[in-house]
Coordinates of C-alpha atoms and ligand atoms in Angstrom, one line a residue:
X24 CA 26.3 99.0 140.6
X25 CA 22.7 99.0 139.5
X26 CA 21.2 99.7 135.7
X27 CA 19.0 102.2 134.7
X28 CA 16.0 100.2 135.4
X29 CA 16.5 99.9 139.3
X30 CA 17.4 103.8 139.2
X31 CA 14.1 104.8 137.2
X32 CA 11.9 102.3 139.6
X33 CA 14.2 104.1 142.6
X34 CA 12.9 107.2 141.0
X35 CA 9.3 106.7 141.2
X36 CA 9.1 105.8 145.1
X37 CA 11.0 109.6 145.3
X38 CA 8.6 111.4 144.0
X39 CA 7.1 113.9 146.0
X40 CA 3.9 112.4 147.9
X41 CA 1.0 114.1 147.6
X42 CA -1.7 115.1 150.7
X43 CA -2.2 111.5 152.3
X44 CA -5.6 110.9 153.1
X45 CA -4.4 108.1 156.3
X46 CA -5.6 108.4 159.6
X47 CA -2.9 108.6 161.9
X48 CA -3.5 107.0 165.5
X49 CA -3.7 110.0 168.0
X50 CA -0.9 108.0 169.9
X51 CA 1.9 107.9 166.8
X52 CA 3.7 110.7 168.8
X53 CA 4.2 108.0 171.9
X54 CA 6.0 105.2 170.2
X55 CA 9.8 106.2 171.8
X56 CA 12.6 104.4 169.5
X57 CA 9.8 102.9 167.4
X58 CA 8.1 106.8 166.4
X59 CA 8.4 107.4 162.6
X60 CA 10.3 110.6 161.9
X61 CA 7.3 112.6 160.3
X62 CA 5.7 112.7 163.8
X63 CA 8.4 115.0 164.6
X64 CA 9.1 116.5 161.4
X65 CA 4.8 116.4 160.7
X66 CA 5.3 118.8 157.3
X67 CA 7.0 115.8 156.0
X68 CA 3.7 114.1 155.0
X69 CA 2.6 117.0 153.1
X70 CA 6.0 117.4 151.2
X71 CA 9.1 114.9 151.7
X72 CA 11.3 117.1 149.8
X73 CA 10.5 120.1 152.3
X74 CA 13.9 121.8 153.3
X75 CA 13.6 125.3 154.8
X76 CA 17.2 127.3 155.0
X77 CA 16.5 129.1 158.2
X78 CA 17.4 126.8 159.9
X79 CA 21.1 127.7 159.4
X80 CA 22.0 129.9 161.4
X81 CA 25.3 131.5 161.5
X82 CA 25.9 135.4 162.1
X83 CA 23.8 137.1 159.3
X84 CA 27.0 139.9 159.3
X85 CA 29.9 137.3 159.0
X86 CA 29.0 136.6 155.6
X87 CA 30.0 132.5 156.3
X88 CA 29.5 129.3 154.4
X89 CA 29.0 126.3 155.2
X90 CA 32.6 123.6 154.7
X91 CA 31.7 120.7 156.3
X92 CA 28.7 118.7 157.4
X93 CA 29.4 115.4 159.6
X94 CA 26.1 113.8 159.7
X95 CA 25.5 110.6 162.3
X96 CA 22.2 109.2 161.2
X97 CA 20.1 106.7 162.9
X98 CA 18.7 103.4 160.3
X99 CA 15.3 103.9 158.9
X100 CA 12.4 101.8 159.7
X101 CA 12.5 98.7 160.5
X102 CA 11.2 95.1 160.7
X103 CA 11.0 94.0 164.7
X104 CA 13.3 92.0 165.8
X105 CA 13.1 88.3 166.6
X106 CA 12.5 88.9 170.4
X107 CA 9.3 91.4 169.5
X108 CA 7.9 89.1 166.7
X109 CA 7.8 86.3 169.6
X110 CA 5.9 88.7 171.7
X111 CA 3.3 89.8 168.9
X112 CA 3.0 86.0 167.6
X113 CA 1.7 85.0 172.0
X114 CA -0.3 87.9 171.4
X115 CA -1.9 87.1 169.0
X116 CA -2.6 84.1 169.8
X117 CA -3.6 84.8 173.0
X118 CA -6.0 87.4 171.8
X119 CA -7.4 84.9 169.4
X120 CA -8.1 82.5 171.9
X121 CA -9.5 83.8 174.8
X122 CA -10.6 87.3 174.1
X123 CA -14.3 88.1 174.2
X124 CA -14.6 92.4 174.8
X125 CA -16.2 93.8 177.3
X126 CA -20.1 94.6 177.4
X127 CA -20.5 97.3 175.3
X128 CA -16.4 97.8 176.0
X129 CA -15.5 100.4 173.2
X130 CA -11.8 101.0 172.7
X131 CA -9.4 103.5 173.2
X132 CA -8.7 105.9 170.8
X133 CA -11.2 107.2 168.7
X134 CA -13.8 104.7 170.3
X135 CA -16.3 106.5 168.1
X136 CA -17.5 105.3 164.6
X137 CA -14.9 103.0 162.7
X138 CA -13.6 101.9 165.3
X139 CA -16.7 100.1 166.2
X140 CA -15.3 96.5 164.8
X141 CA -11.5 97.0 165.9
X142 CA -11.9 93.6 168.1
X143 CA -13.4 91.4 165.6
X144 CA -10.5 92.9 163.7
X145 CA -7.5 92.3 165.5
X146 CA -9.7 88.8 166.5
X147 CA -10.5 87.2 163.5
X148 CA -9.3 89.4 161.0
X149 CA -5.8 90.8 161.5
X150 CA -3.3 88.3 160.1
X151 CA -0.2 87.2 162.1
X152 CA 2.4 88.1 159.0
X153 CA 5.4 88.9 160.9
X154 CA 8.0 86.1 160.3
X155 CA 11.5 85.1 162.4
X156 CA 13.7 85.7 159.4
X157 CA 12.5 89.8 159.1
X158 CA 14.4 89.9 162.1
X159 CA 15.1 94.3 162.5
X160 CA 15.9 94.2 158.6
X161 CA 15.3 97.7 156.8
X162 CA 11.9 97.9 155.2
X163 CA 10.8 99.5 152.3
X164 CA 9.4 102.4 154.1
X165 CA 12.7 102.9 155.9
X166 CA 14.8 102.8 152.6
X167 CA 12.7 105.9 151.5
X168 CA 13.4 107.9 154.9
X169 CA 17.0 107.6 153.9
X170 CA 16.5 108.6 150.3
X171 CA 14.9 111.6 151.7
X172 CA 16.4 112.5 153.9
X173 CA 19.5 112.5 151.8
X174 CA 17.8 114.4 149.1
X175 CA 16.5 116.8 151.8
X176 CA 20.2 116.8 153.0
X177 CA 21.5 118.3 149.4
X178 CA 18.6 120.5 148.9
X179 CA 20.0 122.4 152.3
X180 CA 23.6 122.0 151.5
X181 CA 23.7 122.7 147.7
X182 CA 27.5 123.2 147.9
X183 CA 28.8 120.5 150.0
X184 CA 26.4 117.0 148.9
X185 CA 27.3 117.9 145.3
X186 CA 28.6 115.6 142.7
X187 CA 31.8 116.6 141.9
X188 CA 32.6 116.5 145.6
X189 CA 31.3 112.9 145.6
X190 CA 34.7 111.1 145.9
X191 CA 35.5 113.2 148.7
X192 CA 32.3 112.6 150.8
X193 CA 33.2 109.7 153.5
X194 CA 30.4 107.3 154.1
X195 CA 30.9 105.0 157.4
X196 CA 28.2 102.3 158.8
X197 CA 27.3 99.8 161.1
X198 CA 27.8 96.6 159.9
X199 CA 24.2 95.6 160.9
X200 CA 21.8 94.8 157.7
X201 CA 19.5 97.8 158.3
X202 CA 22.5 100.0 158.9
X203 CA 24.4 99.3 155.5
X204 CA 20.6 99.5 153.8
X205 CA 20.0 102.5 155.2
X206 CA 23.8 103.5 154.0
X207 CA 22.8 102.2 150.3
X208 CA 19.7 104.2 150.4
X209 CA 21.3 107.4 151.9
X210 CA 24.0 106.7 148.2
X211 CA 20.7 106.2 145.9
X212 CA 19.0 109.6 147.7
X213 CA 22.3 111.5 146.4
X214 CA 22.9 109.9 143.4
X215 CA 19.5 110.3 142.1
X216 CA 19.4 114.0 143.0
X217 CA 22.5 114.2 140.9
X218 CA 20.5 112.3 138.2
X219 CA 23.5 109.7 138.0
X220 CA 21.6 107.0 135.6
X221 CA 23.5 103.9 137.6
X222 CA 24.3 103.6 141.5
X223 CA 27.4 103.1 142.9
X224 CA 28.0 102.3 146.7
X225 CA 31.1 102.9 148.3
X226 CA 30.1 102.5 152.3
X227 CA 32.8 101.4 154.6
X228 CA 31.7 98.9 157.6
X229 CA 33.1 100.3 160.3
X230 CA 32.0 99.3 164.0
X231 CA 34.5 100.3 166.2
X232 CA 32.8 103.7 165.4
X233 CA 29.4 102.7 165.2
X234 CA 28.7 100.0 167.7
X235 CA 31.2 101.3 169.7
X236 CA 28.7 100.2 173.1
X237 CA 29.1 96.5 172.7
X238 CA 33.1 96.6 173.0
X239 CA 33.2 98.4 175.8
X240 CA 33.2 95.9 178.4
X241 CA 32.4 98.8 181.9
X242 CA 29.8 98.9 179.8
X243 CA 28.2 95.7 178.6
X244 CA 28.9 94.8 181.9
X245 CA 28.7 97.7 184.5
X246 CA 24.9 98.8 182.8
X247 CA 24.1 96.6 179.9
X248 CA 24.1 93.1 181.3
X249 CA 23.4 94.3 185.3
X250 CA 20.2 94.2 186.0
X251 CA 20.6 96.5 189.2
X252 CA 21.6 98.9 186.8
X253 CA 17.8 98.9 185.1
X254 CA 16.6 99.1 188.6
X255 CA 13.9 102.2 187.7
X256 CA 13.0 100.3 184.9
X257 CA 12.0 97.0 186.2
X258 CA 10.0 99.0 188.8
X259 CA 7.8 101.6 186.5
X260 CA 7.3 98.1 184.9
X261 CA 5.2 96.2 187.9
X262 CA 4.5 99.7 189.7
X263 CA 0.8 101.1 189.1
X264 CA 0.9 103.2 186.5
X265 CA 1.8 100.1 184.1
X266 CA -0.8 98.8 185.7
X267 CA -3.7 100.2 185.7
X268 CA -3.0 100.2 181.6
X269 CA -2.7 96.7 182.0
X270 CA -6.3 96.7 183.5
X271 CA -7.7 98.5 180.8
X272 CA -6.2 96.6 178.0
X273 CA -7.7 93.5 179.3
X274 CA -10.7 94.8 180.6
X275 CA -11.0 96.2 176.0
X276 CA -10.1 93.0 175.3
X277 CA -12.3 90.9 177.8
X278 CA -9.6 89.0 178.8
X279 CA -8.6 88.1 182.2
X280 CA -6.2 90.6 183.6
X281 CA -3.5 87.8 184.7
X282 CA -3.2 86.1 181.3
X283 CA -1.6 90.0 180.3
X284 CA 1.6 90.7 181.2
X285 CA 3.2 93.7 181.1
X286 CA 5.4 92.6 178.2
X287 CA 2.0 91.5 175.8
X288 CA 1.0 94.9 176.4
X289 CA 3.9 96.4 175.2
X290 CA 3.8 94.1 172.0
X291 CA 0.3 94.8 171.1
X292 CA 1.2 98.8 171.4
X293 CA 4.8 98.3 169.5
X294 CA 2.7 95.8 166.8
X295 CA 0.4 99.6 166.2
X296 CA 4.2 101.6 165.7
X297 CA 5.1 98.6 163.7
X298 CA 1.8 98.6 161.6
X299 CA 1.8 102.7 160.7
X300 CA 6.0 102.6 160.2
X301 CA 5.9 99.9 158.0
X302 CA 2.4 99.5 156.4
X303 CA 1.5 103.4 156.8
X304 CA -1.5 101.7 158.4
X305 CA -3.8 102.9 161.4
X306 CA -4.4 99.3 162.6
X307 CA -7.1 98.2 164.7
X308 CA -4.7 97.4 167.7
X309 CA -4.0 101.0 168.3
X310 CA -7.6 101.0 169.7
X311 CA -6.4 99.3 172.4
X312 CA -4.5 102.1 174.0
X313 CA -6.1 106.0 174.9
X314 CA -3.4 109.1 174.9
X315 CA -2.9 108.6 179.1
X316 CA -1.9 104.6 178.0
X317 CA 0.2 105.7 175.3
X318 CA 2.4 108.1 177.8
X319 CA 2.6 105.4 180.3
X320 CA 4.0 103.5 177.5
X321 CA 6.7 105.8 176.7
X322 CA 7.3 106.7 179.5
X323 CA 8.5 102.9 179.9
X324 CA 10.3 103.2 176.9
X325 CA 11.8 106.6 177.9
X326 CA 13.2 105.1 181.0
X327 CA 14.6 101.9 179.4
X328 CA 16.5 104.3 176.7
X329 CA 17.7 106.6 179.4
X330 CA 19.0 104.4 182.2
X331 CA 20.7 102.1 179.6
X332 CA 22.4 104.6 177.1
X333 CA 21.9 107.9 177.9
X334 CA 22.4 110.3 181.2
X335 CA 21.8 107.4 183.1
X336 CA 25.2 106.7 184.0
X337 CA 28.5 108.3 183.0
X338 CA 30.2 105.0 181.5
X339 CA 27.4 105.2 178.6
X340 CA 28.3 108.3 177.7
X341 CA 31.8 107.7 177.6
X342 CA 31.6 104.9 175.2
X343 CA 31.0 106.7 172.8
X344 CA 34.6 108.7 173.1
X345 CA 35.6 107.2 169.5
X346 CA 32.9 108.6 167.6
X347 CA 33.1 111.9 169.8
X348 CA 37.2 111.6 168.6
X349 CA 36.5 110.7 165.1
X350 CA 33.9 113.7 164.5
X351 CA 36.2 116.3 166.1
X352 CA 39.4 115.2 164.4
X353 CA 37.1 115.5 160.8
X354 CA 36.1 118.7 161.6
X355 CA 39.9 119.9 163.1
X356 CA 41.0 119.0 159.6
X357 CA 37.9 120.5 158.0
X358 CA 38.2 123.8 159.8
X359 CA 42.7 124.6 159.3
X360 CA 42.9 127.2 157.5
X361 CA 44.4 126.3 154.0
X362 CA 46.3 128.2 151.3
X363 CA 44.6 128.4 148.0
X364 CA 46.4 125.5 146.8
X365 CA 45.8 123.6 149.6
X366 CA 43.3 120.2 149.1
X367 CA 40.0 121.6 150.1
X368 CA 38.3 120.1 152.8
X369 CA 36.6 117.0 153.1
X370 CA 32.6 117.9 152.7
X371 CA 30.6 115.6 154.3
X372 CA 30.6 113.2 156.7
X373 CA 28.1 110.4 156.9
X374 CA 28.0 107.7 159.7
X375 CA 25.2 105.8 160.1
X376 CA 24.1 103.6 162.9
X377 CA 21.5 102.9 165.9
X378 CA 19.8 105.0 168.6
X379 CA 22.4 103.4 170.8
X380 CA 25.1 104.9 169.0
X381 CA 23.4 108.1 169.0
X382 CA 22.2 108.6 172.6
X383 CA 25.8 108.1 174.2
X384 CA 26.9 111.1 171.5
X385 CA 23.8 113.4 172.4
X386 CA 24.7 112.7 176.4
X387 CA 28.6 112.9 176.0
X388 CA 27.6 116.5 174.3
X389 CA 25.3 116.8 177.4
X390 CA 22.3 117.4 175.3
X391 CA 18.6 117.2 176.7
X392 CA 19.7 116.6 179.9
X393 CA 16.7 117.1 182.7
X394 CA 16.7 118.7 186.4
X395 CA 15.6 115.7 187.7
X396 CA 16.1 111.9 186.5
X397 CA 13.5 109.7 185.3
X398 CA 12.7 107.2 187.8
X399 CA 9.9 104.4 188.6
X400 CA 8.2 106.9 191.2
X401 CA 7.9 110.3 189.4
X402 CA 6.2 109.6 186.2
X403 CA 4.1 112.5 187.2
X404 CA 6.2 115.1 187.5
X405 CA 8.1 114.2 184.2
X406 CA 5.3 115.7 181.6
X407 CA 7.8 118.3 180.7
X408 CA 11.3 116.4 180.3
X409 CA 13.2 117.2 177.6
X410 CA 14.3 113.7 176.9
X411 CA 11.4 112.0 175.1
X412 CA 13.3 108.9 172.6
X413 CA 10.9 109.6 170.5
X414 CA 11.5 113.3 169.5
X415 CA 15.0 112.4 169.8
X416 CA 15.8 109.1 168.1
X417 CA 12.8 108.4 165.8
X418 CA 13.4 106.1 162.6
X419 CA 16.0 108.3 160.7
X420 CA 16.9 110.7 163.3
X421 CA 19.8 112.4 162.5
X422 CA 22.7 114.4 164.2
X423 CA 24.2 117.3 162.3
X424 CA 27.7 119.4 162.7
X425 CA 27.6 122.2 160.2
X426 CA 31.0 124.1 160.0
X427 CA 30.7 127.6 158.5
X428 CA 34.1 129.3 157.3
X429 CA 33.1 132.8 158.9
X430 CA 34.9 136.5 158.8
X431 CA 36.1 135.4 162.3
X432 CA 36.8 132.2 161.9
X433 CA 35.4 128.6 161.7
X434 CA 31.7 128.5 163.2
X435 CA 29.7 125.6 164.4
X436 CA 26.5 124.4 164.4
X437 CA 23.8 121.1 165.5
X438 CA 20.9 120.4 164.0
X439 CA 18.8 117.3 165.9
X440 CA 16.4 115.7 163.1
X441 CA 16.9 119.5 161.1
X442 CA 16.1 121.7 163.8
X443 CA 18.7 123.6 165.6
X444 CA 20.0 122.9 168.7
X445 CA 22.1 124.9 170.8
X446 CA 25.5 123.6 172.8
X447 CA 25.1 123.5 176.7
X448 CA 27.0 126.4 178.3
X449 CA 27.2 128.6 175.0
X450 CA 23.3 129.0 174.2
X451 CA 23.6 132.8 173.0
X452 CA 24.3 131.5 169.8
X453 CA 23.3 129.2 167.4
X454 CA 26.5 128.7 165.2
X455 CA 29.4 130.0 168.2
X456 CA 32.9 130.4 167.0
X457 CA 34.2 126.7 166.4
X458 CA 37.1 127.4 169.1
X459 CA 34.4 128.3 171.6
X460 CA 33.1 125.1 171.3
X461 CA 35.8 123.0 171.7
X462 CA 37.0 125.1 174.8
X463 CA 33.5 124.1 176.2
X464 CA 34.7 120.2 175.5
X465 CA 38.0 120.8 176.5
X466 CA 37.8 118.3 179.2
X467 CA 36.6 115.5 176.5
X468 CA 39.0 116.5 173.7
X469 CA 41.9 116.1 176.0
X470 CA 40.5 113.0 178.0
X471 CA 37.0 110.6 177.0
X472 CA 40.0 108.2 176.5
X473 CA 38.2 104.7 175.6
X474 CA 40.3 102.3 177.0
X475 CA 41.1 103.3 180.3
X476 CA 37.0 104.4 180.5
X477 CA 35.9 101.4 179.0
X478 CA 38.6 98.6 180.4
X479 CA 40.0 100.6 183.5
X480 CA 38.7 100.2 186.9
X481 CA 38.7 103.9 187.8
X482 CA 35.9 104.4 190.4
X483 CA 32.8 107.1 189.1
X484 CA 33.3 105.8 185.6
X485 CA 30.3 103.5 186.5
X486 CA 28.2 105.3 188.9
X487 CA 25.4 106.9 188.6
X488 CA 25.3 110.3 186.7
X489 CA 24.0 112.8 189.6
X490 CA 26.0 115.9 188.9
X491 CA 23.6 118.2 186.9
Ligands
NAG130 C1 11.1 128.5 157.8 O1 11.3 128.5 159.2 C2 11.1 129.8 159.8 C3 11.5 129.6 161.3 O2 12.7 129.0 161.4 C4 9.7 130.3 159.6 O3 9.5 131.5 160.2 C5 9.4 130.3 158.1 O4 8.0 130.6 157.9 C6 9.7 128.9 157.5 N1 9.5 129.1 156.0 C7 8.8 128.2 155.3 C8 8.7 128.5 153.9 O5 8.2 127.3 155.8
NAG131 C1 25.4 97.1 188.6 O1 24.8 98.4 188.8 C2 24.8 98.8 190.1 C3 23.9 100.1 190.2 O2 24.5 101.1 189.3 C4 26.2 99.0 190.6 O3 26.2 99.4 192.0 C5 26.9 97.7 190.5 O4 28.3 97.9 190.8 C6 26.9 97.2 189.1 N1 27.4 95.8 188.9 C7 28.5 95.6 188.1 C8 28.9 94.2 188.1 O5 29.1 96.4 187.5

C-alpha cells in the first residue's frame, strides 16, 4: 500500500504528453522484441490516453456488450540483460580503442547534418552507464507503458475495468522482476483512473501459467537447448547478408572488419533500441546502421523468435496448452448463461508475462502464420511476412479476448496491441459466435494436453512445423 504522495508523483508521469519534439531513428520500426510499442501504435506519442472504440467490433444489429476481457500482456521496457550489457561494455570498448572512421566515412542514417559528429560521440563521448545489477529490470519508461496501457484499457472497457468490479478482476504474473513491475504498474494505471488516493496490489505469481516454456522439458530440450534446432539461425548469422552489414559497420567505424563479430554488431544496434526505449534518446549509435542494415537485423531477430518459440516447431506451440486451458476455461465460465441472481461473471482477466509466453499462444491460435518459413537462404523473398516480432511483441504488446453477450449468444473477439485481429478459418467476422470459435479449436480444447506433449515421447510433437 502506497500514500498519497507516491499516488500524486504517479499522477504526474500520467499526464497526457504533449507533441514530442524527439527525433526518432528511421530504424525504430526494426528493433524485433526490443521495438517500443508506439512504433506500432505511432498516435501514441501524440496522445498516450488515445483509445478509439471502433475497434470493437461485434454485429452492429445484435445489440451486444462486452462481459469479459482476458488480457495476456507482455512486460514493459526494459533494462538489457546481463548477457547484452557484456556485449555493449566489449563494444564499447572496442570502439574506444581502435576505431578511427573512415575518410570522409559519413554514417548511416541521416548521414546529413547532425549527424556529422556521431563518431566522436559514441568515441569519446557516449558513456558506458549500463551496469550488471540492471540485469532485464523494468525501467521507468516501461512502468508508464503499463499505466497506460491500463488506463487506455478502462477508457475502452468503461464497464468491465471499473472499480466496483475491482475484487473480481484476476491479476496473474510471471514471477520475473519486470513481470510483477509491470503487474504493479498495470494496478497503479487502474487505480489512478479510478482516482483511489492509495495503491493496493493484489498480483498472484503464478508461473506454471506464465513461463510455462521452461517446464516443459520436449521443449527446453527438443528446441531450446538443441542447437540443430536454431539451424536457420546460426546460418542467416555467418551467411552474406549479415555480412555485408558487418562490412559496413566497420568500414563507419574504421575498424578492421575481423575485430567485428556478428554478435558486436548486434549490440551496438540493440544499445540504439535500448537508448530510445529507455532514454527516449536518438543516440549517435543508430548512425551506424541504414534502413537495408536495420532489416537484416530483424530479420535475424525475426528468425531467432520464430524458430525458437513460434511456428517453428509444433512442441513450442504446444507448451503453451496451460495458458491456452486457463483462458478458455475463464471465458467458458464467463460466457454460461446465468439467472439473474446468478454471481455475475468474472470481468477481466490480466496475465502478464514475456514475448515467450506470448508467441507459443499467438502460434497455438495459428496467428500470423506465413506461406513459406523464414530460413537463412530467403531473406529476399520474406519483405512481406506477416510475422515481424516487432509488430507483434513490442515492449507492452498485448493479447486481448473480448466476450460480448450478444442477441445470439456469447461473441468473441482478439485484439493484437488494440487492433483487431481475426481467427484463422472464420475470417468473415470480427467478433464470430463464441461457439464458432471453439468448434474451430476443437482439436486443442479436447487435446493440447501438457504432459503427454511436453514429457511424452510421441513422435511429430518435435518436428518441424510444415503443414500450412
Ligand atoms: C477510429 O478508427 C476508425 C477505423 O477503425 C477510423 O475510421 C476513425 O477515423 C478513427 N477515429 C478516430 C477519432 O481516430
Ligand atoms: C534437435 O533438433 C533437430 C532438428 O529439429 C531434431 O532432429 C533433433 O531430434 C533434436 N534433438 C533433440 C535432442 O531433441
Amino acid at each position: 500500500m502506497f500514500s498519497g504522495w507516491l499516488v500524486a508523483a504517479l499522477g504526474l508521469t500520467m499526464t497526457r504528453r504533449s507533441c514530442s519534439s524527439l527525433s526518432v531513428p528511421d530504424i525504430a520500426a526494426y528493433f524485433g522484441t526490443k521495438t517500443r510499442y508506439e512504433e506500432v501504435n505511432p498516435h501514441l506519442l501524440r496522445d498516450v490516453l488515445t483509445v478509439n472504440a471502433s475497434v470493437l467490433r461485434p454485429p452492429a444489429t445484435e445489440r451486444c456488450v462486452p462481459v469479459h476481457l482476458t488480457a495476456v500482456i507482455r512486460h514493459g521496457s526494459r533494462y538489457p540483460t546481463v548477457k547484452n550489457i557484456r556485449r555493449i561494455q566489449r563494444l564499447s570498448e572496442l570502439v574506444r580503442r581502435e576505431a578511427s572512421g573512415s575518410p570522409g566515412g559519413s554514417g548511416g542514417s541521416g548521414g546529413a547534418a547532425g549527424a556529422a559528429d556521431w563518431l566522436q560521440d559514441v568515441q569519446s563521448r557516449w558513456e558506458m552507464w549500463y551496469t550488471e545489477d540492471m540485469d532485464g529490470q523494468l525501467v521507468l519508461k516501461g512502468r508508464e507503458d503499463l499505466r497506460q496501457l491500463a488506463a487506455r484499457l478502462s477508457l475502452l472497457f468503461p464497464s468491465l475495468l471499473t472499480e466496483e468490479n475491482e475484487m473480481s478482476i484476476s491479476l496473474r504474473s510471471s514471477s520475473k522482476h519486470r513481470c510483477v513491475s509491470s503487474a504493479e504498474a498495470f494496478q497503479e494505471g487502474l487505480q489512478l483512473h479510478w482516482r483511489h488516493s492509495d495503491v493496493q496490489y493484489r498480483h498472484l505469481v503464478d508461473d506454471k501459467l506464465m513461463r510455462f516454456f521452461e517446464r516443459c522439458r520436449g521443449y527446453v530440450e527438443g528446441v531450446e537447448k538443441n542447437r540443430t534446432a536454431l539451424l536457420e539461425v546460426h546460418k542467416f548469422k555467418h551467411g552474406p547478408e549479415m555480412e555485408r552489414v558487418k562490412r559496413k559497420v566497420a568500414g563507419r567505424l574504421g575498424l578492421h572488419q575481423h575485430h567485428l563479430t556478428a554478435d558486436l554488431v548486434e549490440a551496438a544496434f540493440f544499445l540504439c533500441s535500448y537508448e530510445l526505449s529507455i532514454k527516449s534518446l536518438h543516440s549517435s549509435w543508430c548512425f551506424l546502421f541504414d534502413e537495408d542494415d536495420a532489416k537484416v537485423l530483424e530479420y535475424k531477430s525475426d528468425l531467432k523468435q520464430y524458430w525458437k518459440r513460434f511456428h517453428g516447431y509444433m512442441i513450442s506451440s504446444l507448451s503453451s496448452c496451460p495458458l491456452f486451458h486457463h483462458i478458455f476455461r475463464t471465458l467458458d465460465k464467463a460466457g454460461r448463461p446465468r439467472r439473474s441472481t446468478d454471481a455475475p461473471p468474472e470481468p477481466a482477466s490480466i496475465l502478464i508475462g514475456h514475448a515467450e509466453t506470448l508467441l507459443p499462444l499467438l502460434s497455438l491460435l495459428g496467428l500470423y502464420k506465413d506461406q513459406t518459413p523464414p530460413t537463412a537462404d530467403n531473406y529476399h523473398t520474406q519483405h512481406g511476412r506477416s510475422f515481424r516480432s516487432g509488430l507483434i511483441v513490442p515492449y507492452a504488446a498485448n493479447l486481448l479476448f473480448v466476450l460480448y453477450d450478444c442477441q445470439r449468444g456469447p461473441r468473441l473477439q482478439l485484439l493484437v496491441n488494440e487492433s483487431p485481429v481475426r481467427f484463422p478459418g472464420l475470417e468473415t467476422e470480427d467478433a464470430p459466435l463464441y461457439r464458432d470459435v471453439r468448434a474451430a479449436y476443437r482439436h486443442l480444447l479436447d487435446g493440447c494436453d501438457f504432459q503427454r506433449e511436453c514429457e511424452g515421447t510421441s513422435v511429430g510433437g518435435r518436428g518441424p512445423n510444415i503443414e500450412l
